[in-house]
CSV table of C-alpha atoms in Angstrom, one decimal:
chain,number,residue,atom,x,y,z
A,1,UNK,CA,17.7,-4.4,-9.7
A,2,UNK,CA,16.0,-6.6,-7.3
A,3,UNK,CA,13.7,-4.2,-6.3
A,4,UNK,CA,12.5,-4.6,-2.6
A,5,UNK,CA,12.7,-8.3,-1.8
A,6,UNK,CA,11.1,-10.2,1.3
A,7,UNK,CA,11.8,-13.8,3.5
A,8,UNK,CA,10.2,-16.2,4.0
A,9,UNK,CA,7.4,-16.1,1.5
A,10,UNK,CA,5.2,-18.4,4.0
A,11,UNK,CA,5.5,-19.1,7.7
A,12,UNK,CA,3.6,-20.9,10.2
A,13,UNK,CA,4.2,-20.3,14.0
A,14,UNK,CA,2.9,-21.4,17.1
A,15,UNK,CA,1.4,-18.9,19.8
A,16,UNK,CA,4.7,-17.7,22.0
A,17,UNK,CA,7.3,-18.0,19.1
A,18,UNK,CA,9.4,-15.5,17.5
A,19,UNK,CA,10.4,-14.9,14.2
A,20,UNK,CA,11.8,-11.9,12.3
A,21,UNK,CA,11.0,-10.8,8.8
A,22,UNK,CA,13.2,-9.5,6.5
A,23,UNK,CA,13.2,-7.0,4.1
A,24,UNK,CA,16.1,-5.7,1.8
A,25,UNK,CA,16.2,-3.1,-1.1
A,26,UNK,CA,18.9,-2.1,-3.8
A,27,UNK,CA,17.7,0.9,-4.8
A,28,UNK,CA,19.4,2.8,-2.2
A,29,UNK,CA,15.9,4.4,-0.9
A,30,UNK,CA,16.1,6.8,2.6
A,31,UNK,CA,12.6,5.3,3.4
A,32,UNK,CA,11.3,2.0,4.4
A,33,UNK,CA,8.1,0.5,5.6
A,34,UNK,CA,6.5,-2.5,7.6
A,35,UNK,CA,3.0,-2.8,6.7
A,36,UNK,CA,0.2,-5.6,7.3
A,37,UNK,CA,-3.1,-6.9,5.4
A,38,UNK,CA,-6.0,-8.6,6.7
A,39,UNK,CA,-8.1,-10.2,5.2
A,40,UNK,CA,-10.5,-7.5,3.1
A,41,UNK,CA,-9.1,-4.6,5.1
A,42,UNK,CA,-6.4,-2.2,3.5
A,43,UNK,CA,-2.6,-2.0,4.2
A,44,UNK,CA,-2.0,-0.6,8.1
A,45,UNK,CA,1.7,0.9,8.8
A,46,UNK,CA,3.4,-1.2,11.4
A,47,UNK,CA,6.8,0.9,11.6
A,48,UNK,CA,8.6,3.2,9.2
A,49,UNK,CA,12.2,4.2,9.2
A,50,UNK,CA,13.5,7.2,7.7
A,51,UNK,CA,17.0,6.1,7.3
A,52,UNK,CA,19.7,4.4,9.0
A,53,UNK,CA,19.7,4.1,12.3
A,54,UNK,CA,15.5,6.2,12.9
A,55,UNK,CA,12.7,4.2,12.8
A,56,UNK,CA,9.1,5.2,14.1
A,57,UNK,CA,5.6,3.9,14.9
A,58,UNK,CA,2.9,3.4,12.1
A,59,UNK,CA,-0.8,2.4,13.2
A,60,UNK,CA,-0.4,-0.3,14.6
A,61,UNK,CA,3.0,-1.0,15.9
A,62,UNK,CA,2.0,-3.1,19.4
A,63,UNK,CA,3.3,-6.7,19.2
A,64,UNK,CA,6.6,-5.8,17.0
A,65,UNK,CA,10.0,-4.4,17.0
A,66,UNK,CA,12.3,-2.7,14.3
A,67,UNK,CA,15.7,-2.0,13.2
A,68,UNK,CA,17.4,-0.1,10.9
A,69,UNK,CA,21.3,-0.5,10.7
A,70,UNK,CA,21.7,-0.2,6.9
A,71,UNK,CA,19.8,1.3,4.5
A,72,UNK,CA,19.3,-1.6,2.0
A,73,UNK,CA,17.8,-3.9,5.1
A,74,UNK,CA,14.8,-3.2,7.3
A,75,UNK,CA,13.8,-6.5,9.3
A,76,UNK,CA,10.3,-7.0,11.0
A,77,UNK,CA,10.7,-8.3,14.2
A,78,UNK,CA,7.9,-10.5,16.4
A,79,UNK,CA,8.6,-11.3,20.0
A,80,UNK,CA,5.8,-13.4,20.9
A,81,UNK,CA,3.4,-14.4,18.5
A,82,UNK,CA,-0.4,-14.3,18.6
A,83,UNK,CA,-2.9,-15.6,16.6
A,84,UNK,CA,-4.2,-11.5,15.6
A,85,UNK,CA,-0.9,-11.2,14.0
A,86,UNK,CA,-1.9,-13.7,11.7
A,87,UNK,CA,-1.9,-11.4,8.0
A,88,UNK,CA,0.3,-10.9,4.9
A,89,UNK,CA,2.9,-8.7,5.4
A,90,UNK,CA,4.1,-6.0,2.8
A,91,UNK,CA,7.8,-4.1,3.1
A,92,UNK,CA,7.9,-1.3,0.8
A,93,UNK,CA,10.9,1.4,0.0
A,94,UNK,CA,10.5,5.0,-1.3
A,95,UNK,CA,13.1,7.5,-2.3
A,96,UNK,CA,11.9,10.6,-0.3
A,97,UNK,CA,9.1,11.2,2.6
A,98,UNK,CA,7.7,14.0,1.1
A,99,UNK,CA,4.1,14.0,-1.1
A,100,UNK,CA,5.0,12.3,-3.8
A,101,UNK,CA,6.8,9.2,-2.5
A,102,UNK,CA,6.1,6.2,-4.6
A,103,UNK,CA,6.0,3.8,-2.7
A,104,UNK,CA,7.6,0.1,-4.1
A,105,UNK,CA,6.7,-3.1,-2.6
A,106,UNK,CA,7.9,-6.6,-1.5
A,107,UNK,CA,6.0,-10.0,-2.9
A,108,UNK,CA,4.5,-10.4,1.0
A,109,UNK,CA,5.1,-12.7,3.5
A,110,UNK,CA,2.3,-14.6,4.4
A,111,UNK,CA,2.3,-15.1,8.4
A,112,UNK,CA,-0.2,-17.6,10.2
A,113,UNK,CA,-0.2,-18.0,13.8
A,114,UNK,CA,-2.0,-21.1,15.3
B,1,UNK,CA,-12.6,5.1,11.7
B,2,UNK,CA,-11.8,4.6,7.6
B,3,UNK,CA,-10.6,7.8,6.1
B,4,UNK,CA,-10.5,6.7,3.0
B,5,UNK,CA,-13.2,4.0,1.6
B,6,UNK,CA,-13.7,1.3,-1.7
B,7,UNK,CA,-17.5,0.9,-0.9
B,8,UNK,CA,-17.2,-1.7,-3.8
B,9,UNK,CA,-14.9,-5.0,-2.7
B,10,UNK,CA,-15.3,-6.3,-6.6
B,11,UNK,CA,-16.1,-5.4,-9.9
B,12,UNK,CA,-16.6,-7.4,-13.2
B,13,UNK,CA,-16.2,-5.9,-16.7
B,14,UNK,CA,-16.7,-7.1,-19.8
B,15,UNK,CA,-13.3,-6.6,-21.8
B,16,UNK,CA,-12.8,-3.4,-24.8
B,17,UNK,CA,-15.6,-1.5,-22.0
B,18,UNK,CA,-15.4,0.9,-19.6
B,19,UNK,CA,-13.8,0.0,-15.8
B,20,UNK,CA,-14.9,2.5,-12.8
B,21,UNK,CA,-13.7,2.0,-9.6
B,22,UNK,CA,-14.2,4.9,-6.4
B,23,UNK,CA,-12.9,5.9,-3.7
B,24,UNK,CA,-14.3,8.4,-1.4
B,25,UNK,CA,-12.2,10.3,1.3
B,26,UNK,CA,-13.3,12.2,4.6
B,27,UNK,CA,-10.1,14.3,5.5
B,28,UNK,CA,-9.9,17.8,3.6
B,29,UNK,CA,-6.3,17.8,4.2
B,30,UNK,CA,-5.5,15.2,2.0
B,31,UNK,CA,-3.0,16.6,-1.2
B,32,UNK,CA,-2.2,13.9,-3.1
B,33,UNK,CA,-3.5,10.5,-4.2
B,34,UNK,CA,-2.4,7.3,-5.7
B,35,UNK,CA,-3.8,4.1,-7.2
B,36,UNK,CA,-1.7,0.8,-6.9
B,37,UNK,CA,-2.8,-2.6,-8.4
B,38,UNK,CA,-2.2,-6.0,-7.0
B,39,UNK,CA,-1.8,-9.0,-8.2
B,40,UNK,CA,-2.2,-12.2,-6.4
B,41,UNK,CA,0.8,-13.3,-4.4
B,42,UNK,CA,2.4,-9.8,-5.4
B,43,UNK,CA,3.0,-7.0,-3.9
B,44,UNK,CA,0.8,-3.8,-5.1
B,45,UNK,CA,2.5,-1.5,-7.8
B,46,UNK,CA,2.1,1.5,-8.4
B,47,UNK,CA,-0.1,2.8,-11.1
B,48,UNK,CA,-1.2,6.5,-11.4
B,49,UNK,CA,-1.6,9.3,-9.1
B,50,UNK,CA,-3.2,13.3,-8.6
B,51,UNK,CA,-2.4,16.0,-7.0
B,52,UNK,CA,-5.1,17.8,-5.3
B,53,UNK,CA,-4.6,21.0,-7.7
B,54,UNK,CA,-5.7,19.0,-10.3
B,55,UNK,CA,-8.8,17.1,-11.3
B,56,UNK,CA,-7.3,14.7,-13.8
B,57,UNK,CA,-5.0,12.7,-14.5
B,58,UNK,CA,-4.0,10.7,-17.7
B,59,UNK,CA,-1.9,7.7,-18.8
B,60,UNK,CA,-2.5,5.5,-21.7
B,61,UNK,CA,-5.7,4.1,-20.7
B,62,UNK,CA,-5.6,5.1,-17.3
B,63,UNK,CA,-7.3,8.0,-15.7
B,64,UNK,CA,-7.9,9.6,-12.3
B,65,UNK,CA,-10.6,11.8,-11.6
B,66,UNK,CA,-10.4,14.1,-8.5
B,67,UNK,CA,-13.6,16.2,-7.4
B,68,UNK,CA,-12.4,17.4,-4.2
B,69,UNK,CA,-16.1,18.9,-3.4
B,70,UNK,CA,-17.4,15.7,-3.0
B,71,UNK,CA,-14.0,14.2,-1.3
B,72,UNK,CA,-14.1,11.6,-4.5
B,73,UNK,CA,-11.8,10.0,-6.9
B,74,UNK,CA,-12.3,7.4,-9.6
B,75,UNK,CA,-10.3,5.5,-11.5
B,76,UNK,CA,-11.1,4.8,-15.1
B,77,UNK,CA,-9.7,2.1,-17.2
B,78,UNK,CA,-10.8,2.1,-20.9
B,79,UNK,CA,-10.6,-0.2,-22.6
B,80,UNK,CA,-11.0,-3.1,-20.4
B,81,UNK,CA,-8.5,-5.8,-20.8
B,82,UNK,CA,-8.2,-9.3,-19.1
B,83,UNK,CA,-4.7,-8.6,-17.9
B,84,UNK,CA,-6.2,-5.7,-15.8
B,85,UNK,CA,-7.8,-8.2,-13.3
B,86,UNK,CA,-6.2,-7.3,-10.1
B,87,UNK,CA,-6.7,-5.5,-6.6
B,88,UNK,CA,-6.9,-2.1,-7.2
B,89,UNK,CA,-5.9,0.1,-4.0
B,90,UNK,CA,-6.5,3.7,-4.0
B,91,UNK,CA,-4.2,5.3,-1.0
B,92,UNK,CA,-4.3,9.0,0.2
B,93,UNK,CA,-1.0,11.2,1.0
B,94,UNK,CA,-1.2,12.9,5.0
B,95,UNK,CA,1.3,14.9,6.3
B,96,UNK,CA,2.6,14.1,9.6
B,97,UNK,CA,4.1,16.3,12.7
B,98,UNK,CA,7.5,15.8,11.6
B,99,UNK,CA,6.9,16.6,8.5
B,100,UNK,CA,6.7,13.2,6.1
B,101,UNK,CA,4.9,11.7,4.7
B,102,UNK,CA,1.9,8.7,5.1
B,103,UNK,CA,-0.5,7.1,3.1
B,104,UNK,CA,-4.3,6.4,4.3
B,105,UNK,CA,-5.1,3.0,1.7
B,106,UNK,CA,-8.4,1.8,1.3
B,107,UNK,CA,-9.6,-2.0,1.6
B,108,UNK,CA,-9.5,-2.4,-2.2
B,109,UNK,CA,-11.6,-3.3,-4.9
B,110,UNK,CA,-11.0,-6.5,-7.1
B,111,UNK,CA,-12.1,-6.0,-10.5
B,112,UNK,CA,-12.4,-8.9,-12.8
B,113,UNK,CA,-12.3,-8.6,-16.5
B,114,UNK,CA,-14.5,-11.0,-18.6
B,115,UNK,CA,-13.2,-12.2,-22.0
């Protein structure tokens, strides 16, 4: 198993451009996530998706779109860049929704915006 | 407003001793609690979690501590070793409206472990 894999690794964009993240997983989980790090803050929820087709609003969804059309992928998508979207950006699967959903992790993509 | 905090952003150990690192939480309704650890250029794993019926929890030479009076958990890693260096996140479990699940994660605390 690949476990939840992430691309680009690195990106640099200029203020206006768009980009999409991706995000796949091969451990058939219901659950995805989109989260971001700054720079000595913890991990904020962009957008979640509960399964194919439903996705919702973390914290701090303003500035990105979603899709969910299979389960294994879940890409990020940014319209128009700006420089606070600048941050490393985690995808992360879990099996169920409930309490104890371990959550498992991408490497990050690491996003600047200049 | 930070619901759950890492008032300590690093930590260094000398290794075979004793690693503490807190986390203090302000919502009561909190019922469950995790620790992952990152590396560098990785994403965080998990490590060990709690339930809020308990008060401990062991593996190997991990441990979680819960005192739910004082909205405080600890993590303690004995012993030490170099290879524990990382980020270590401690992430609270809230229940939304619709019923699933989220996690509240602190700003992490890097802990370095001296040879």
């Amino acid at each position: 198993n690949a476990g939840v894999t992430q691309t680009p690794k690195f990106r640099i964009l200029k203020i206006g451009q768009s980009m999409t993240l991706q995000c796949a997983q091969d451990m058939n989980h219901n659950y995805m996530y989109w989260y971001r790090q700054d720079p000595g803050m913890g991990l904020k929820l962009i957008y979640y998706s509960v399964g194919a087709g439903i996705t919702d609003k973390g914290e701090v969804p303003n500035g990105y779109n979603v899709s969910r059309s299979t389960t294994e992928d879940f890409p990020l998508r940014l319209e128009l860049a700006a420089p606070s979207q600048t941050s490393v950006y985690f995808c992360a699967s879990s099996y169920t929704g409930g309490t104890y959903n371990e959550q498992f992790f991408g490497p990050g993509t690491r996003l600047t915006v200049l | 407003d930070q619901q759950v905090k890492q008032n300590s952003p690093s930590l260094s150990v000398q290794e075979g001793r004793i690693s503490i690192l807190n986390c203090d939480y302000t919502n009561s309704m909190f019922d469950y609690f995790l620790w992952y650890k990152k590396y560098p250029a990785e994403g965080p794993t998990f490590l060990i979690s709690i339930s809020s019926i308990k008060d401990k929890n062991e593996d190997g030479r991990f441990t979680v501590f819960l005192n739910k009076s004082a909205k405080h958990l600890s993590l303690h890693i004995v012993p030490s070793q170099p290879g524990d260096s990382a980020v270590y996140f401690c992430a609270a479990s809230e229940r939304r409206s619709s019923g699933t699940y989220k996690y509240i994660f602190g700003t992490g605390t890097r802990l370095k472990v001296l040879a």
